[in-house]
């Protein structure tokens, strides 16, 4: 299903952000007036001469394909709409305006053609994988970096940094994200869960302290740059890398633990999340917050989609 890039920029339901007025955002923070026009900011994402801009994601159900799709002349992202790692790659493609097709691969019952493709390429049969001109070019954590290095954007959407210091800062933040993810998952797991991605009880002060330290490092980066994003006024690759996990933690932690990450560290995480969710790429890629919370309540896991079949639009009704 192909969508115009502006089709969902303003969503009526309260769990999707679109309003830019003052007041309290969905994370409970007092919202500051938006200092610059989001339409002006996104104008750079809609016009570029070096690549053909894409209007929006073209999402295909992998289970309905009988064979491997043809990647001649079009980048294919093998993905799952609920996987935060795959969402990073989708965010990067959307933000840079790279023409692509997203093939939604059921993690519970993977299509045989996808399993065969991964065997041929010598890769785990997992997502994300990026294919172009008949070859898998990048997989897993390398996908976002590969997109940035091989496709040009324009101005604020390029995600490339001529300034060496900025590049080093992005690399440092991206590397630190793994510690952030582990600390967040560990906090949600508590002391009685079956594994890191499960949601348990009995969260300890030590688990919260470890996660809060990661939040403080994130906050320090925003303060040092002047915000609202990690490198200042423009979105960086690091922002896109953190976003899927930040959003999931902000939804899950207040529901299952005594801790609210958006109230910690002077609330800068809540402010950053609000700024990020004004971006059209984030509005497209994110699952419906209420439906996502219902799913994790039912399955007590952030990886519920690995053991249960979910179609591409099941928790993304705004894309239908």
CSV table of N, CA, C and O in Angstrom, one decimal, residues 33-125:
chain,number,residue,atom,x,y,z
A,33,UNK,N,6.1,26.2,23.2
A,33,UNK,CA,5.8,26.6,21.8
A,33,UNK,C,6.8,26.1,20.8
A,33,UNK,O,8.0,26.2,21.1
A,34,UNK,N,6.4,25.6,19.7
A,34,UNK,CA,7.3,25.1,18.6
A,34,UNK,C,8.0,26.3,18.1
A,34,UNK,O,7.4,27.3,17.5
A,35,UNK,N,9.4,26.3,18.2
A,35,UNK,CA,10.1,27.5,17.9
A,35,UNK,C,10.4,27.7,16.4
A,35,UNK,O,10.7,28.8,15.9
A,36,UNK,N,10.2,26.6,15.6
A,36,UNK,CA,10.4,26.8,14.1
A,36,UNK,C,9.3,26.0,13.4
A,36,UNK,O,8.9,25.0,14.0
A,37,UNK,N,8.9,26.4,12.3
A,37,UNK,CA,7.8,25.7,11.6
A,37,UNK,C,8.2,24.3,11.1
A,37,UNK,O,9.2,24.1,10.5
A,38,UNK,N,7.4,23.3,11.5
A,38,UNK,CA,7.7,22.0,11.1
A,38,UNK,C,7.5,21.8,9.6
A,38,UNK,O,8.2,21.0,8.9
A,39,UNK,N,6.6,22.7,9.0
A,39,UNK,CA,6.5,22.6,7.5
A,39,UNK,C,7.7,23.1,6.8
A,39,UNK,O,8.2,22.6,5.8
A,40,UNK,N,8.4,24.1,7.4
A,40,UNK,CA,9.6,24.6,6.8
A,40,UNK,C,10.7,23.5,7.0
A,40,UNK,O,11.5,23.3,6.0
A,41,UNK,N,10.7,22.9,8.2
A,41,UNK,CA,11.7,21.9,8.4
A,41,UNK,C,11.6,20.7,7.4
A,41,UNK,O,12.5,20.2,6.8
A,42,UNK,N,10.3,20.3,7.2
A,42,UNK,CA,10.1,19.2,6.3
A,42,UNK,C,10.2,19.5,4.8
A,42,UNK,O,10.3,18.6,4.0
A,43,UNK,N,10.2,20.8,4.5
A,43,UNK,CA,10.3,21.2,3.1
A,43,UNK,C,11.6,20.6,2.5
A,43,UNK,O,11.6,20.2,1.4
A,44,UNK,N,12.7,20.6,3.3
A,44,UNK,CA,13.9,20.0,2.8
A,44,UNK,C,13.8,18.5,2.6
A,44,UNK,O,14.5,18.0,1.8
A,45,UNK,N,12.9,17.8,3.3
A,45,UNK,CA,12.7,16.4,3.1
A,45,UNK,C,11.9,16.1,1.9
A,45,UNK,O,11.8,14.9,1.5
A,46,UNK,N,11.3,17.1,1.3
A,46,UNK,CA,10.4,16.8,0.2
A,46,UNK,C,11.0,17.2,-1.2
A,46,UNK,O,10.4,16.9,-2.2
A,47,UNK,N,12.1,17.9,-1.2
A,47,UNK,CA,12.6,18.3,-2.4
A,47,UNK,C,14.1,18.1,-2.5
A,47,UNK,O,14.9,18.5,-1.6
A,48,UNK,N,14.6,17.3,-3.5
A,48,UNK,CA,16.0,17.0,-3.6
A,48,UNK,C,16.2,16.7,-5.1
A,48,UNK,O,15.4,16.0,-5.7
A,49,UNK,N,17.3,17.1,-5.6
A,49,UNK,CA,17.6,16.8,-7.0
A,49,UNK,C,18.4,15.6,-7.2
A,49,UNK,O,18.4,15.0,-8.3
A,50,UNK,N,19.1,15.1,-6.2
A,50,UNK,CA,20.1,14.0,-6.4
A,50,UNK,C,19.4,12.6,-6.4
A,50,UNK,O,19.9,11.7,-7.0
A,51,UNK,N,18.2,12.5,-5.8
A,51,UNK,CA,17.4,11.3,-5.8
A,51,UNK,C,16.0,11.6,-6.1
A,51,UNK,O,15.5,12.7,-5.7
A,52,UNK,N,15.3,10.7,-6.6
A,52,UNK,CA,13.8,10.8,-6.8
A,52,UNK,C,13.2,10.7,-5.4
A,52,UNK,O,13.3,9.7,-4.7
A,53,UNK,N,12.4,11.7,-5.0
A,53,UNK,CA,11.8,11.6,-3.7
A,53,UNK,C,10.7,10.7,-3.7
A,53,UNK,O,9.9,10.6,-4.6
A,54,UNK,N,10.5,10.0,-2.6
A,54,UNK,CA,9.4,9.0,-2.5
A,54,UNK,C,8.2,9.7,-1.7
A,54,UNK,O,8.5,10.4,-0.7
A,55,UNK,N,7.0,9.5,-2.1
A,55,UNK,CA,5.9,10.1,-1.4
A,55,UNK,C,5.6,9.4,-0.1
A,55,UNK,O,5.1,10.1,0.8
A,56,UNK,N,5.9,8.2,0.1
A,56,UNK,CA,5.6,7.5,1.4
A,56,UNK,C,6.0,6.1,1.2
A,56,UNK,O,6.5,5.6,0.2
A,57,UNK,N,5.8,5.3,2.3
A,57,UNK,CA,6.2,3.9,2.2
A,57,UNK,C,5.2,3.0,1.4
A,57,UNK,O,4.0,3.2,1.4
A,58,UNK,N,5.8,2.1,0.6
A,58,UNK,CA,5.0,1.2,-0.1
A,58,UNK,C,5.3,-0.2,0.7
A,58,UNK,O,6.4,-0.7,0.6
A,59,UNK,N,4.2,-0.6,1.3
A,59,UNK,CA,4.4,-1.7,2.3
A,59,UNK,C,3.7,-3.0,1.7
A,59,UNK,O,2.5,-2.9,1.3
A,60,UNK,N,4.4,-4.1,1.6
A,60,UNK,CA,3.9,-5.3,1.0
A,60,UNK,C,3.9,-6.4,2.0
A,60,UNK,O,4.9,-6.5,2.8
A,61,UNK,N,2.8,-7.2,2.1
A,61,UNK,CA,2.8,-8.3,3.0
A,61,UNK,C,3.6,-9.4,2.4
A,61,UNK,O,3.3,-10.0,1.3
A,62,UNK,N,4.7,-9.8,3.0
A,62,UNK,CA,5.6,-10.8,2.5
A,62,UNK,C,4.9,-12.2,2.4
A,62,UNK,O,5.2,-13.0,1.5
A,63,UNK,N,3.9,-12.4,3.3
A,63,UNK,CA,3.2,-13.7,3.3
A,63,UNK,C,2.3,-13.9,2.0
A,63,UNK,O,2.0,-15.0,1.6
A,64,UNK,N,2.0,-12.8,1.3
A,64,UNK,CA,1.2,-12.9,0.1
A,64,UNK,C,2.1,-13.0,-1.1
A,64,UNK,O,1.5,-13.1,-2.2
A,65,UNK,N,3.4,-12.9,-1.0
A,65,UNK,CA,4.3,-13.1,-2.1
A,65,UNK,C,4.6,-14.6,-2.3
A,65,UNK,O,4.9,-15.3,-1.3
A,66,UNK,N,4.7,-15.1,-3.5
A,66,UNK,CA,5.0,-16.5,-3.7
A,66,UNK,C,6.5,-16.6,-4.0
A,66,UNK,O,7.0,-17.8,-4.1
A,67,UNK,N,7.2,-15.5,-4.3
A,67,UNK,CA,8.6,-15.6,-4.6
A,67,UNK,C,9.3,-14.3,-4.1
A,67,UNK,O,8.6,-13.3,-3.8
A,68,UNK,N,10.6,-14.3,-4.1
A,68,UNK,CA,11.4,-13.2,-3.8
A,68,UNK,C,11.1,-12.0,-4.7
A,68,UNK,O,11.1,-12.2,-5.9
A,69,UNK,N,10.8,-10.8,-4.2
A,69,UNK,CA,10.5,-9.7,-5.1
A,69,UNK,C,11.7,-9.3,-5.9
A,69,UNK,O,12.9,-9.5,-5.5
A,70,UNK,N,11.5,-8.6,-7.0
A,70,UNK,CA,12.6,-8.2,-7.9
A,70,UNK,C,13.1,-6.8,-7.4
A,70,UNK,O,12.3,-5.9,-7.3
A,71,UNK,N,14.4,-6.8,-7.0
A,71,UNK,CA,14.9,-5.5,-6.5
A,71,UNK,C,15.7,-4.7,-7.5
A,71,UNK,O,16.5,-3.8,-7.2
A,72,UNK,N,15.5,-5.0,-8.8
A,72,UNK,CA,16.1,-4.3,-9.9
A,72,UNK,C,15.6,-2.8,-9.9
A,72,UNK,O,14.4,-2.6,-10.2
A,73,UNK,N,16.4,-1.9,-9.6
A,73,UNK,CA,16.1,-0.5,-9.7
A,73,UNK,C,15.3,0.0,-8.5
A,73,UNK,O,14.9,1.2,-8.5
A,74,UNK,N,15.0,-0.8,-7.5
A,74,UNK,CA,14.3,-0.3,-6.3
A,74,UNK,C,14.9,-1.0,-5.1
A,74,UNK,O,15.1,-2.2,-5.0
A,75,UNK,N,15.1,-0.2,-4.1
A,75,UNK,CA,15.6,-0.7,-2.8
A,75,UNK,C,14.4,-1.4,-2.1
A,75,UNK,O,13.3,-0.9,-2.0
A,76,UNK,N,14.7,-2.6,-1.6
A,76,UNK,CA,13.7,-3.4,-0.8
A,76,UNK,C,14.2,-3.5,0.6
A,76,UNK,O,15.3,-3.9,0.9
A,77,UNK,N,13.3,-3.1,1.5
A,77,UNK,CA,13.6,-3.3,3.0
A,77,UNK,C,12.8,-4.4,3.5
A,77,UNK,O,11.5,-4.4,3.5
A,78,UNK,N,13.4,-5.5,3.8
A,78,UNK,CA,12.7,-6.6,4.5
A,78,UNK,C,12.6,-6.3,6.0
A,78,UNK,O,13.6,-6.1,6.7
A,79,UNK,N,11.4,-6.2,6.4
A,79,UNK,CA,11.2,-5.5,7.7
A,79,UNK,C,10.0,-6.2,8.5
A,79,UNK,O,9.5,-7.2,8.0
A,80,UNK,N,9.8,-5.7,9.6
A,80,UNK,CA,8.6,-6.0,10.4
A,80,UNK,C,8.1,-4.8,11.0
A,80,UNK,O,8.9,-4.1,11.7
A,81,UNK,N,6.9,-4.4,10.9
A,81,UNK,CA,6.4,-3.1,11.3
A,81,UNK,C,6.5,-2.9,12.8
A,81,UNK,O,6.3,-1.8,13.3
A,82,UNK,N,6.6,-4.0,13.6
A,82,UNK,CA,6.7,-3.8,15.0
A,82,UNK,C,8.1,-4.0,15.6
A,82,UNK,O,8.2,-3.9,16.8
A,83,UNK,N,9.0,-4.3,14.8
A,83,UNK,CA,10.4,-4.5,15.3
A,83,UNK,C,11.1,-3.2,15.4
A,83,UNK,O,11.3,-2.5,14.4
A,84,UNK,N,11.6,-2.8,16.6
A,84,UNK,CA,12.3,-1.5,16.7
A,84,UNK,C,13.5,-1.4,15.9
A,84,UNK,O,13.9,-0.3,15.4
A,85,UNK,N,14.3,-2.5,15.7
A,85,UNK,CA,15.5,-2.5,14.9
A,85,UNK,C,15.2,-2.2,13.5
A,85,UNK,O,15.8,-1.4,12.8
A,86,UNK,N,14.1,-2.9,13.0
A,86,UNK,CA,13.7,-2.6,11.6
A,86,UNK,C,13.1,-1.2,11.4
A,86,UNK,O,13.3,-0.6,10.4
A,87,UNK,N,12.5,-0.7,12.4
A,87,UNK,CA,11.9,0.6,12.4
A,87,UNK,C,13.0,1.7,12.2
A,87,UNK,O,12.8,2.7,11.5
A,88,UNK,N,14.1,1.4,12.8
A,88,UNK,CA,15.3,2.4,12.6
A,88,UNK,C,15.6,2.5,11.1
A,88,UNK,O,15.8,3.7,10.6
A,89,UNK,N,15.7,1.4,10.4
A,89,UNK,CA,16.0,1.5,8.9
A,89,UNK,C,14.9,2.2,8.2
A,89,UNK,O,15.1,3.0,7.3
A,90,UNK,N,13.6,1.9,8.5
A,90,UNK,CA,12.5,2.5,7.9
A,90,UNK,C,12.5,4.0,8.1
A,90,UNK,O,12.3,4.9,7.2
A,91,UNK,N,12.8,4.5,9.3
A,91,UNK,CA,12.9,5.9,9.7
A,91,UNK,C,13.9,6.6,8.8
A,91,UNK,O,13.7,7.7,8.3
A,92,UNK,N,15.1,5.9,8.7
A,92,UNK,CA,16.2,6.5,7.9
A,92,UNK,C,15.8,6.7,6.5
A,92,UNK,O,16.1,7.7,5.8
A,93,UNK,N,15.2,5.6,5.9
A,93,UNK,CA,14.7,5.7,4.5
A,93,UNK,C,13.7,6.8,4.3
A,93,UNK,O,13.8,7.6,3.3
A,94,UNK,N,12.7,6.9,5.2
A,94,UNK,CA,11.7,7.9,5.1
A,94,UNK,C,12.3,9.3,5.3
A,94,UNK,O,11.9,10.2,4.5
A,95,UNK,N,13.1,9.5,6.2
A,95,UNK,CA,13.7,10.8,6.5
A,95,UNK,C,14.5,11.3,5.4
A,95,UNK,O,14.4,12.5,5.0
A,96,UNK,N,15.3,10.4,4.8
A,96,UNK,CA,16.1,10.8,3.6
A,96,UNK,C,15.4,10.9,2.3
A,96,UNK,O,15.9,11.4,1.3
A,97,UNK,N,14.1,10.3,2.3
A,97,UNK,CA,13.4,10.3,1.1
A,97,UNK,C,13.8,9.3,0.1
A,97,UNK,O,13.7,9.6,-1.1
A,98,UNK,N,14.4,8.2,0.5
A,98,UNK,CA,14.9,7.2,-0.5
A,98,UNK,C,13.8,6.4,-1.0
A,98,UNK,O,13.0,5.8,-0.2
A,99,UNK,N,13.6,6.3,-2.3
A,99,UNK,CA,12.6,5.4,-2.9
A,99,UNK,C,12.8,3.9,-2.5
A,99,UNK,O,13.9,3.4,-2.5
A,100,UNK,N,11.8,3.3,-2.0
A,100,UNK,CA,11.9,1.9,-1.5
A,100,UNK,C,10.6,1.2,-1.4
A,100,UNK,O,9.5,1.8,-1.5
A,101,UNK,N,10.6,-0.1,-1.3
A,101,UNK,CA,9.5,-0.9,-0.9
A,101,UNK,C,9.8,-1.6,0.4
A,101,UNK,O,10.9,-2.1,0.6
A,102,UNK,N,8.9,-1.6,1.3
A,102,UNK,CA,9.0,-2.3,2.6
A,102,UNK,C,8.2,-3.6,2.5
A,102,UNK,O,7.0,-3.6,2.3
A,103,UNK,N,8.9,-4.7,2.7
A,103,UNK,CA,8.3,-6.1,2.7
A,103,UNK,C,8.2,-6.5,4.1
A,103,UNK,O,9.2,-6.7,4.8
A,104,UNK,N,6.9,-6.6,4.6
A,104,UNK,CA,6.7,-7.0,6.0
A,104,UNK,C,6.8,-8.5,6.1
A,104,UNK,O,6.0,-9.3,5.5
A,105,UNK,N,7.8,-9.0,6.9
A,105,UNK,CA,8.1,-10.4,7.0
A,105,UNK,C,7.6,-10.9,8.4
A,105,UNK,O,8.0,-10.4,9.4
A,106,UNK,N,6.6,-11.8,8.4
A,106,UNK,CA,6.1,-12.4,9.6
A,106,UNK,C,7.2,-13.1,10.4
A,106,UNK,O,7.8,-14.0,9.9
A,107,UNK,N,7.5,-12.6,11.6
A,107,UNK,CA,8.6,-13.2,12.4
A,107,UNK,C,8.2,-14.6,12.9
A,107,UNK,O,9.0,-15.4,13.3
A,108,UNK,N,6.9,-14.8,13.0
A,108,UNK,CA,6.3,-16.1,13.5
A,108,UNK,C,6.4,-17.2,12.4
A,108,UNK,O,6.7,-18.3,12.7
A,109,UNK,N,6.0,-16.9,11.2
A,109,UNK,CA,6.0,-17.8,10.1
A,109,UNK,C,6.6,-17.1,8.9
A,109,UNK,O,5.9,-16.5,8.1
A,110,UNK,N,7.9,-17.2,8.8
A,110,UNK,CA,8.7,-16.6,7.8
A,110,UNK,C,8.4,-17.2,6.4
A,110,UNK,O,8.4,-18.5,6.4
A,111,UNK,N,8.2,-16.5,5.4
A,111,UNK,CA,8.0,-17.1,4.1
A,111,UNK,C,9.3,-17.9,3.7
A,111,UNK,O,10.4,-17.5,3.9
A,112,UNK,N,9.0,-19.0,3.0
A,112,UNK,CA,10.1,-19.9,2.6
A,112,UNK,C,11.1,-19.2,1.7
A,112,UNK,O,12.3,-19.4,1.7
A,113,UNK,N,10.6,-18.3,0.8
A,113,UNK,CA,11.5,-17.6,-0.1
A,113,UNK,C,12.4,-16.6,0.6
A,113,UNK,O,13.6,-16.4,0.2
A,114,UNK,N,12.0,-16.1,1.8
A,114,UNK,CA,12.8,-15.2,2.6
A,114,UNK,C,13.9,-16.0,3.3
A,114,UNK,O,15.1,-15.6,3.4
A,115,UNK,N,13.5,-17.2,3.8
A,115,UNK,CA,14.5,-18.1,4.5
A,115,UNK,C,15.6,-18.5,3.5
A,115,UNK,O,16.8,-18.5,3.8
A,116,UNK,N,15.1,-18.8,2.3
A,116,UNK,CA,16.1,-19.2,1.2
A,116,UNK,C,17.0,-18.1,0.9
A,116,UNK,O,18.2,-18.3,0.6
A,117,UNK,N,16.5,-16.9,0.8
A,117,UNK,CA,17.3,-15.7,0.4
A,117,UNK,C,18.4,-15.5,1.5
A,117,UNK,O,19.5,-15.3,1.1
A,118,UNK,N,18.0,-15.6,2.7
A,118,UNK,CA,19.0,-15.4,3.8
A,118,UNK,C,20.1,-16.5,3.8
A,118,UNK,O,21.3,-16.2,4.0
A,119,UNK,N,19.7,-17.7,3.5
A,119,UNK,CA,20.6,-18.8,3.4
A,119,UNK,C,21.6,-18.6,2.2
A,119,UNK,O,22.8,-18.8,2.4
A,120,UNK,N,21.1,-18.1,1.1
A,120,UNK,CA,22.0,-17.8,0.0
A,120,UNK,C,23.0,-16.7,0.3
A,120,UNK,O,24.2,-16.8,-0.1
A,121,UNK,N,22.5,-15.7,1.0
A,121,UNK,CA,23.4,-14.6,1.4
A,121,UNK,C,24.2,-14.9,2.6
A,121,UNK,O,25.1,-14.0,3.0
A,122,UNK,N,24.0,-16.0,3.3
A,122,UNK,CA,24.8,-16.3,4.5
A,122,UNK,C,24.4,-15.5,5.7
A,122,UNK,O,25.3,-15.1,6.5
A,123,UNK,N,23.1,-15.1,5.8
A,123,UNK,CA,22.7,-14.2,6.8
A,123,UNK,C,21.6,-14.9,7.7
A,123,UNK,O,20.9,-15.8,7.3
A,124,UNK,N,21.5,-14.5,9.0
A,124,UNK,CA,20.4,-15.0,9.8
A,124,UNK,C,19.0,-14.6,9.1
A,124,UNK,O,18.9,-13.5,8.5
A,125,UNK,N,18.0,-15.5,9.2
A,125,UNK,CA,16.7,-15.2,8.6
A,125,UNK,C,16.0,-14.2,9.5
A,125,UNK,O,15.0,-14.6,10.2
